XYZ file of C-alpha atoms in Angstrom:
508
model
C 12.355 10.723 -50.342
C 15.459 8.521 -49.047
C 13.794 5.857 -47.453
C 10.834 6.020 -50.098
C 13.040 4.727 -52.374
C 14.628 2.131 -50.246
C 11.700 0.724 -48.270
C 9.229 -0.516 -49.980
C 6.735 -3.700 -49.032
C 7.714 -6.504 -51.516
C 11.697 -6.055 -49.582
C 10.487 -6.725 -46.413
C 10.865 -10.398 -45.155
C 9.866 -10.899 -41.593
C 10.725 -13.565 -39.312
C 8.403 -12.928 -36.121
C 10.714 -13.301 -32.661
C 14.029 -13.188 -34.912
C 15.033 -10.503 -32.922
C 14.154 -12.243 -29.517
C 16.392 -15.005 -30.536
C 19.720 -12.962 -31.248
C 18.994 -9.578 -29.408
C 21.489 -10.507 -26.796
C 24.610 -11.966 -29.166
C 27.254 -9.508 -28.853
C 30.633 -9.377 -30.764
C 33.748 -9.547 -28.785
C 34.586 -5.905 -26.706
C 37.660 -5.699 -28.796
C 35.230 -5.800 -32.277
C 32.164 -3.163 -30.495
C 35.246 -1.140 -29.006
C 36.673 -0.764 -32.933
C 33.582 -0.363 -34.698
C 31.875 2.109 -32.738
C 35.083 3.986 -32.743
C 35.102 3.677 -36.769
C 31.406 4.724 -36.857
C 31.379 7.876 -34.522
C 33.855 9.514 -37.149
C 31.922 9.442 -39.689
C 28.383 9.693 -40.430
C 28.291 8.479 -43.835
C 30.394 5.422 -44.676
C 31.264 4.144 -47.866
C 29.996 0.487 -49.056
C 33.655 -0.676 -48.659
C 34.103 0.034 -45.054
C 30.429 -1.015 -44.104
C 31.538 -4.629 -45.892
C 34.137 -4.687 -44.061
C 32.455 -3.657 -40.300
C 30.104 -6.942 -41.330
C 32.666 -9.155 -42.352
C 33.981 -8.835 -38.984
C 30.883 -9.669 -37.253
C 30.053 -12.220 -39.288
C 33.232 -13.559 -38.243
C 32.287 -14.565 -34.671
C 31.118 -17.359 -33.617
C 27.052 -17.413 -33.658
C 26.463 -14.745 -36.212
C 24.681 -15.151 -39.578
C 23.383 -13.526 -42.335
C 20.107 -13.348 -39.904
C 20.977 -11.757 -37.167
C 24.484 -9.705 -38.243
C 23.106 -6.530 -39.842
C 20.636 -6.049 -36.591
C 23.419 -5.916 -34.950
C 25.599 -4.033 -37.287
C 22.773 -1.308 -36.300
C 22.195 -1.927 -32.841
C 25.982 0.080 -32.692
C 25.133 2.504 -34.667
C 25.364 5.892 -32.736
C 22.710 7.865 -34.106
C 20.320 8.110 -36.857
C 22.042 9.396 -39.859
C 24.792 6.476 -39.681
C 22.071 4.059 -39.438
C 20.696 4.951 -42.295
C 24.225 5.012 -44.204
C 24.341 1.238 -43.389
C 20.749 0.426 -45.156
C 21.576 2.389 -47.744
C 24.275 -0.376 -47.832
C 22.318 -3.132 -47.151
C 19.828 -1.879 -50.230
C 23.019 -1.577 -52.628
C 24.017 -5.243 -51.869
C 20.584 -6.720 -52.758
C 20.022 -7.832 -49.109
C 16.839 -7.977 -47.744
C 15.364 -6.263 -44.592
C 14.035 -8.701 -41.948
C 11.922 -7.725 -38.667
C 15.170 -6.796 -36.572
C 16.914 -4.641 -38.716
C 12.997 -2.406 -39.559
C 12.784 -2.455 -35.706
C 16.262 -1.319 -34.691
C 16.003 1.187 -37.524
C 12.687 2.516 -36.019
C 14.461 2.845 -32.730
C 16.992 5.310 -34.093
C 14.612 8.133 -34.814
C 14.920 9.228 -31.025
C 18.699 9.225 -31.910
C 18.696 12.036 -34.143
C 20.966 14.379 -34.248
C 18.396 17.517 -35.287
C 14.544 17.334 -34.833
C 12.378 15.235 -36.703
C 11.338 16.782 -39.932
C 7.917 15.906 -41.403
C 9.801 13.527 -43.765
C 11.057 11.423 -40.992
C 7.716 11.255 -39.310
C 5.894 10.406 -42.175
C 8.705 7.169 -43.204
C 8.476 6.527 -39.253
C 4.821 5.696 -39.718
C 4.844 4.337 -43.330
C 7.526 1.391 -41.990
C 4.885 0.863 -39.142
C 2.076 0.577 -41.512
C 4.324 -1.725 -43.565
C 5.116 -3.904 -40.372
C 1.616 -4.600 -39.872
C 0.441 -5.470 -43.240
C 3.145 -8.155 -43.605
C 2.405 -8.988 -39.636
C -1.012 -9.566 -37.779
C 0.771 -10.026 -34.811
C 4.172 -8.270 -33.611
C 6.455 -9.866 -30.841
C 7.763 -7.844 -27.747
C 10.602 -6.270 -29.269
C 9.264 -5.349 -32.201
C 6.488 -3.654 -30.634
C 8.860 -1.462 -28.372
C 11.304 -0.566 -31.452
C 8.037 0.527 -32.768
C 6.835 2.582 -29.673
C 10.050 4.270 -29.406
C 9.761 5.864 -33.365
C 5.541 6.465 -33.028
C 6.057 8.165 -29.518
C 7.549 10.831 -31.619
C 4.593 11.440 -34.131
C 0.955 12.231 -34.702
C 0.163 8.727 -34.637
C 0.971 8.096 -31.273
C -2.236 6.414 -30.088
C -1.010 3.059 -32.122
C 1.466 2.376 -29.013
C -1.474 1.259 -27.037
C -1.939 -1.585 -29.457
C 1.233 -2.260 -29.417
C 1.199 -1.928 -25.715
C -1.506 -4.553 -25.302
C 0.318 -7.066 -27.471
C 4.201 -6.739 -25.158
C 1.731 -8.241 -22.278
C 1.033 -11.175 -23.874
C 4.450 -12.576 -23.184
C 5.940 -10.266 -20.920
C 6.106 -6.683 -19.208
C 6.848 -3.424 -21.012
C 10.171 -1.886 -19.926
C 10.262 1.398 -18.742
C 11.142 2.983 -21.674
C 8.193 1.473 -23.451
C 5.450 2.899 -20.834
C 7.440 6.543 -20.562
C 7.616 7.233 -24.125
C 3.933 6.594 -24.266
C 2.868 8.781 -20.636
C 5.781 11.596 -22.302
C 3.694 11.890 -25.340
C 0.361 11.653 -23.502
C 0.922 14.621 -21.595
C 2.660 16.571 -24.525
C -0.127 15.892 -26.581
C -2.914 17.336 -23.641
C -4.177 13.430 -23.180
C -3.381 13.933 -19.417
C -6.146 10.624 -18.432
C -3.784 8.220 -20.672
C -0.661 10.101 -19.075
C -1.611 9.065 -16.069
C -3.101 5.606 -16.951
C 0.712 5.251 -17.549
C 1.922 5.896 -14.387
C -0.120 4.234 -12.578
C 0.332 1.442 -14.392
C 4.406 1.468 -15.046
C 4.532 1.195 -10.994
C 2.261 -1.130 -10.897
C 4.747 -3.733 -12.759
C 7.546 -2.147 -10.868
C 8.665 -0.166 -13.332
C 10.028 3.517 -13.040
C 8.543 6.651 -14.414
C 11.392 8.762 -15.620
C 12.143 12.451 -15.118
C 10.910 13.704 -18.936
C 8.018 11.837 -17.731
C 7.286 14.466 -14.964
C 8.518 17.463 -16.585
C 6.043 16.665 -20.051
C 3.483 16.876 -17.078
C 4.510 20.006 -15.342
C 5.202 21.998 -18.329
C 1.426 21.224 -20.002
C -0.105 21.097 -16.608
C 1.819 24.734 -15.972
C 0.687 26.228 -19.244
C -2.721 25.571 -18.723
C -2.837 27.433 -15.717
C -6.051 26.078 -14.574
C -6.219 24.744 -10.603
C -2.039 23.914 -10.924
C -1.644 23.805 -7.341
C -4.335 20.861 -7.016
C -2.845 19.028 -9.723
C 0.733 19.136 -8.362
C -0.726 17.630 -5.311
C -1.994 14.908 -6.850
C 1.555 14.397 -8.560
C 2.929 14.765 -4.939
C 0.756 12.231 -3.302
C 0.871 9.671 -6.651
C 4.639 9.915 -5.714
C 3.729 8.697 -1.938
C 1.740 5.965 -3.003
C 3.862 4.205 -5.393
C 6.875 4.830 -3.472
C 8.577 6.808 -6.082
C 11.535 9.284 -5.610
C 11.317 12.820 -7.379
C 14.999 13.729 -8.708
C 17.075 17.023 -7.943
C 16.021 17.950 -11.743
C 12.261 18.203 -11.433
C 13.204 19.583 -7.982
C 15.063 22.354 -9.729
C 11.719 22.689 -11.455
C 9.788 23.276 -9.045
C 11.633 25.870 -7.276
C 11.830 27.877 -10.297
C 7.800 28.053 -10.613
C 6.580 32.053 -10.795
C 4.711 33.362 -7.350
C 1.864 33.538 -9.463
C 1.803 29.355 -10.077
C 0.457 29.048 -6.229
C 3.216 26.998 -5.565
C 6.283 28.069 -3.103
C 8.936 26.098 -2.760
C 12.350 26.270 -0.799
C 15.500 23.588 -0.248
C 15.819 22.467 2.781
C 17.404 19.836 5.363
C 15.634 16.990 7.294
C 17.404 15.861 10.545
C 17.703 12.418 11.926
C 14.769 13.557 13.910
C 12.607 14.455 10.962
C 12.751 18.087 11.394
C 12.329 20.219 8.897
C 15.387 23.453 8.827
C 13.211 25.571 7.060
C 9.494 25.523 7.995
C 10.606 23.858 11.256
C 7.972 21.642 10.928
C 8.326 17.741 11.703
C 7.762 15.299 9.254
C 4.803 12.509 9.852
C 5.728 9.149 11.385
C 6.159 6.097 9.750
C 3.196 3.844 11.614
C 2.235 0.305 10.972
C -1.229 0.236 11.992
C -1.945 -2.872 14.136
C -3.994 -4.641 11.159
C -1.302 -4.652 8.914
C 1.203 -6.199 11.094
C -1.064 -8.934 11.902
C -1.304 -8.993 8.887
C 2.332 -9.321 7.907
C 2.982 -11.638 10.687
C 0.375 -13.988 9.572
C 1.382 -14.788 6.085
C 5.156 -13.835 6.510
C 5.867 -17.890 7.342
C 3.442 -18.530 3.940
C 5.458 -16.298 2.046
C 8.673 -16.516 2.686
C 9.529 -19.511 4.532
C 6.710 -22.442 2.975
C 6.697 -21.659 -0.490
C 7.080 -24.334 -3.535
C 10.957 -23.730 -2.695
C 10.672 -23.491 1.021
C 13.289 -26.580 1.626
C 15.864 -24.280 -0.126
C 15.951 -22.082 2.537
C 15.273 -24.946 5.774
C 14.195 -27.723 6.166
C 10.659 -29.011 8.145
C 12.843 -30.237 11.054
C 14.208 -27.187 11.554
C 11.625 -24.999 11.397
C 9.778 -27.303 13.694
C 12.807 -26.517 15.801
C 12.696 -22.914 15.509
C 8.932 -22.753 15.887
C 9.372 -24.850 19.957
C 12.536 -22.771 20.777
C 10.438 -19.083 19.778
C 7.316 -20.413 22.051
C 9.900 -21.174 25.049
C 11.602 -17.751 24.618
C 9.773 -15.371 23.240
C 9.405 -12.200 23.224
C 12.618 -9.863 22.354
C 13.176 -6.630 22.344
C 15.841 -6.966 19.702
C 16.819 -9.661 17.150
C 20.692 -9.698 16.010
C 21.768 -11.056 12.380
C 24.773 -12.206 14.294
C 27.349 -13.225 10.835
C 25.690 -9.955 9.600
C 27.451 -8.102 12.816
C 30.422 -10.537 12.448
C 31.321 -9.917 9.110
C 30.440 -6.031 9.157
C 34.270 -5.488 9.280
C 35.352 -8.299 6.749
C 34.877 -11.835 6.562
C 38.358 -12.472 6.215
C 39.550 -12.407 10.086
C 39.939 -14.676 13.005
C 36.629 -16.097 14.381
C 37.110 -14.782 17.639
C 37.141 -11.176 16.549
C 33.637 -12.387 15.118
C 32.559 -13.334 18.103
C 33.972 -10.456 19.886
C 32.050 -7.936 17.988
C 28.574 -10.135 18.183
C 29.210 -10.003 22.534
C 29.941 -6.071 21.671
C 26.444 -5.564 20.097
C 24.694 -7.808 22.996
C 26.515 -6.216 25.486
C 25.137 -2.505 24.164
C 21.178 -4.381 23.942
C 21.769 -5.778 27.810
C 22.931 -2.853 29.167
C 19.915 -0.886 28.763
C 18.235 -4.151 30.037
C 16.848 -5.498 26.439
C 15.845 -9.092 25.806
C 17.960 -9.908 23.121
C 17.898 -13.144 20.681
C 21.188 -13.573 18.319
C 20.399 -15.763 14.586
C 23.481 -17.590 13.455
C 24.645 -20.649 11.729
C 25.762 -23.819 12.979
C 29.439 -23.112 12.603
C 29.416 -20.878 15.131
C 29.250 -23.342 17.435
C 33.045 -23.511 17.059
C 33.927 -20.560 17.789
C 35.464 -20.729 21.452
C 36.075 -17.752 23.163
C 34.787 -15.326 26.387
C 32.896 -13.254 24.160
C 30.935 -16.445 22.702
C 30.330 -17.221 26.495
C 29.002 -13.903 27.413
C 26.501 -14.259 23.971
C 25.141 -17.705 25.574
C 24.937 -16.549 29.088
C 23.160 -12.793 28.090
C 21.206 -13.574 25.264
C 19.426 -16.415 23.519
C 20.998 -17.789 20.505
C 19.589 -20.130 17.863
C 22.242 -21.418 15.623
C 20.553 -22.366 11.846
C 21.868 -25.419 9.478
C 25.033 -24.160 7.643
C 23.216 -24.300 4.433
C 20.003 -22.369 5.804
C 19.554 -18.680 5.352
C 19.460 -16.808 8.294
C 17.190 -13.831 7.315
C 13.953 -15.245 7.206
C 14.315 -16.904 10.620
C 15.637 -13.448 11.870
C 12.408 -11.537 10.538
C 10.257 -14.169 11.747
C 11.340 -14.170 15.425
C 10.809 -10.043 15.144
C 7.416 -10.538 13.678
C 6.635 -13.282 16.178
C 7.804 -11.252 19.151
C 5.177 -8.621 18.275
C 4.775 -4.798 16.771
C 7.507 -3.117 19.513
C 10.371 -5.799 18.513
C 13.446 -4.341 16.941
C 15.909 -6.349 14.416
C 19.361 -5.648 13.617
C 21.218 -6.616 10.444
C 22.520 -4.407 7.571
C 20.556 -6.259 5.137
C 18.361 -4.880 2.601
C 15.978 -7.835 2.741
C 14.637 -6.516 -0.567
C 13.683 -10.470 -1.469
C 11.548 -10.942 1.003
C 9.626 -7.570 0.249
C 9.244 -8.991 -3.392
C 7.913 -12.326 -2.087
C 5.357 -11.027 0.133
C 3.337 -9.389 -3.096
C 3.065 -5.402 -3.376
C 0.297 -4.761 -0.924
C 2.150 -6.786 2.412
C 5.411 -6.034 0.361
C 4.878 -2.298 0.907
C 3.575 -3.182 4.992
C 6.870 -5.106 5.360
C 9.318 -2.113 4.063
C 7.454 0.382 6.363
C 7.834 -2.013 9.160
C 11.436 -2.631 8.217
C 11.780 1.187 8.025
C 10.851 1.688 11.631
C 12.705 -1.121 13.341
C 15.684 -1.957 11.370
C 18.858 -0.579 13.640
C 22.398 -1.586 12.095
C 26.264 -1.578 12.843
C 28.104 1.868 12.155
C 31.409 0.759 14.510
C 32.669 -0.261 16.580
C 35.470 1.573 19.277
C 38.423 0.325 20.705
C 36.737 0.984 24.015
C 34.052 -1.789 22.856
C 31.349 1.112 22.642
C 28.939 0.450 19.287
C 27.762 3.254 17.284
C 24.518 2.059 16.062
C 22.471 3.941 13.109
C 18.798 3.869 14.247
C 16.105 3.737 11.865
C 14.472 6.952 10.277
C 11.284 6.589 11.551
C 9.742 9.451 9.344
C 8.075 9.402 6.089
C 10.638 9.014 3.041
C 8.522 9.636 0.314
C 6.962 13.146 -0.459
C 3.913 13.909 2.212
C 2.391 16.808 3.923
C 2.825 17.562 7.370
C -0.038 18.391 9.784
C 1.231 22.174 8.805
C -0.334 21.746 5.468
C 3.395 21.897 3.558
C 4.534 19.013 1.821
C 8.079 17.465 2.259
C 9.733 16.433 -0.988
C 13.000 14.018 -0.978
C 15.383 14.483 -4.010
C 17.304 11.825 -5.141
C 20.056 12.059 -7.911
C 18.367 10.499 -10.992
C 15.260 9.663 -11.384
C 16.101 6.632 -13.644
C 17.468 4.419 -10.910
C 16.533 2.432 -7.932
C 17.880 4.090 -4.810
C 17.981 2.202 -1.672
C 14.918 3.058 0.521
C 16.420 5.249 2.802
C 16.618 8.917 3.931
C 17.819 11.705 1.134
C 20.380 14.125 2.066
C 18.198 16.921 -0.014
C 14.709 17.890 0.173
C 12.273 20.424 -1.121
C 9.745 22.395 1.322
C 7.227 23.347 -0.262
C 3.747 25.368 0.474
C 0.444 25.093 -2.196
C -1.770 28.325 -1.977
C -4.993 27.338 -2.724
């Protein structure tokens, strides 16, 4: 009964958002570098060398008696060591404040063996003991807390704890997968999937154990599999999430007798599929929505509380009487976005040379083309800048402006057929226009957005078009569904076509 006789209520002082205040002190590299070294050769240290691993801590500037032995256990690598150094702390007389019972609790998932009942029943006794000494639990408490419970009977606490993380913030992702992992494991599928839906809700991402506590209990149960999978398949369309090679690998390796067949396959840039031959759905923008878009776009983006960071009401003005004079384009140019595709660190007439290049491509096939810049462009003197004046419209923005807003506008103002060119990810403006016109906007972007692959000594561009297909797992009119892969499931990938994909046939 280790940590029976170690923890025990009367030790426990607890100074509520302790941890918020020091959680990101670090020690110098050169002090983490030598103490994790020190403390992944040994799992047990003596008193000696854990005095001394504090004394250097304590050392740096900004550390204290508060906040040193949370972070003494913040580098421990795994649970056994951690529990060396409290057997420490417990020999010295020194008491155990809210940050060092809450890192503690987040070293349970950092075993080295399973959990044995012991450990489950000390991970719930500390809980217990947190909230008798504590009504209320701050944010990182709360998900030190989750991370130990998620691993026991007692699971259903997290949602408290869940509940009281919102009052001053957003749970991580961590936080809302450990809960949805246990959910499923446990057979609560309806809180599993309360979860989900609302982890990508608050832009958070649901991790691959996630998925795989889902198919494994949804599997086993064998009832109606196929249906469920779709719903998992079409969840994954509406949030815009990306399924990783590893539940991919998963779901080719389901028996015949799951309902589910499923092959790898290739896409092509024309959204053909090389196994079922099928082609994948268009992306469409349905008229609504980019009237939508267009009408609050200006709101959003350009007249917000900070709008004069980004123009000012002159030159919008400006900008508004030269786009009713012009308009409309066929294609918009992010002309220092095409200049400085090759470097930014050349002469100004190359710039402009490669601008006229991209122009000259638009005009050729008889395009009506308006080029964004800056006001410094104004210098640049040269043929090429000549040709840009005299063969497309240019509208040069204040120095200090940016450039992508007023580029997005003119496409959105020129109307639902108007291409734009830039290598930007304009990911900012997506997260300013909200999720619902934030997810009409990437769509949009998705079918219009052309970019600069080269260009050839002959002047010739090679352009990469958009993928004007469906990203996301869908089914085609064939009744298949199309499933991207991306490499982990715990990152962000840019929105853009996957070089693997699943096909993949539900026999109902």
């Amino acid at each position: 009964m280790y940590f029976r006789r170690i923890f025990f209520a009367e030790s426990l002082r607890f100074y509520a958002g302790v941890y918020q205040k020091s959680s990101h002190l670090k020690p110098a590299i050169s002090v983490v570098d030598s103490v994790k070294a020190k403390l992944e050769k040994s799992a047990s240290l003596t008193d000696d060398e854990w005095s001394t691993i504090r004394s250097n801590i304590l050392n740096e500037r900004r550390f204290t008696s508060t906040n040193v032995d949370s972070t003494v256990l913040g580098l421990c690598p795994n649970l056994r060591v951690g529990q060396s150094y409290i057997g420490y702390l417990k020999k010295q007389g020194l008491e155990l404040n809210l940050a060092i019972v809450g890192k503690l609790l987040r070293l349970y998932r950092l075993t080295e063996r399973d959990l044995l009942q012991q450990d489950e029943d000390d991970i719930w006794r500390l809980y217990c003991e947190l909230r008798e000494q504590n009504a209320d639990l701050d944010a990182n408490t709360c998900e030190h807390a989750i991370n130990a419970l998620t691993l026991t009977k007692h699971w259903k606490h997290c949602l408290e704890l869940l509940e009281m993380i919102k009052i001053s913030g957003i749970p991580d992702s961590s936080t809302y997968n450990f809960i949805a992992t246990k959910a499923f494991v446990s057979g609560d599928e309806s809180i599993g999937w309360v979860m989900l839906q609302e982890m990508c809700q608050k832009r958070r991402i649901p991790y691959d154990e996630t998925f795989l506590a889902w198919l494994s209990t949804s599997h086993a149960n064998g009832q109606s599999f196929a249906g469920k999978l779709e719903r998992l398949l079409q969840f994954t369309n509406d949030n815009s999430v990306f399924l990783s090679k590893r539940i991919g690998k998963e779901l080719l390796s389901l028996p015949r007798d799951s309902g589910i067949s499923a092959s790898e396959t290739r896409v092509s840039d024309h959204g053909k599929c090389s196994h079922c031959k099928d082609t994948l759905s268009s992306i469409v923008v349905s008229e609504d929505s980019f009237q939508q878009l267009r009408e609050k776009f200006l709101a959003a983006v350009l007249i917000k509380t900070e709008i004069f960071n980004r123009t000012t009401p002159e030159e919008l003005n400006r900008f508004q009487k030269f786009l009713r004079k012009t308009l409309p384009y066929d294609v918009v140019i992010d002309g220092l976005n095409v200049a400085f595709s090759s470097g930014n660190h050349k002469n100004p007439a190359l710039y402009a040379k490669q601008i006229a290049a991209v122009v000259r491509h638009y005009v050729h096939q008889k395009k009506r083309v308006l080029v964004i810049g800056r006001q410094h462009m104004d210098k640049w003197r040269s043929k090429d800048m000549k040709y840009i004046r005299e063969n497309s419209f240019l509208f040069l923005t204040e120095d200090l402006s940016q450039d992508d807003p007023f580029l997005l506008y003119a496409a959105l103002e020129s109307g639902p057929k108007t291409d734009f060119f830039s290598r930007d990810l304009m990911r900012k403006h997506s997260f300013m226009l909200g999720d619902n016109l934030g997810a009409v906007f990437k769509r949009w972007q998705q079918e219009h957005q052309y970019s600069l692959l080269s260009i050839l000594p002959d002047g010739r561009v090679m352009i990469k078009p958009p993928f004007q297909y469906e990203l996301f797992a869908h089914k085609s009119t064939s009744g298949r569904w199309h499933i991207p892969l991306i490499e982990s499931g715990h990152r962000i990938p840019k929105v853009e076509k996957q070089n693997s994909w699943l096909c993949l046939r539900v026999d109902k």
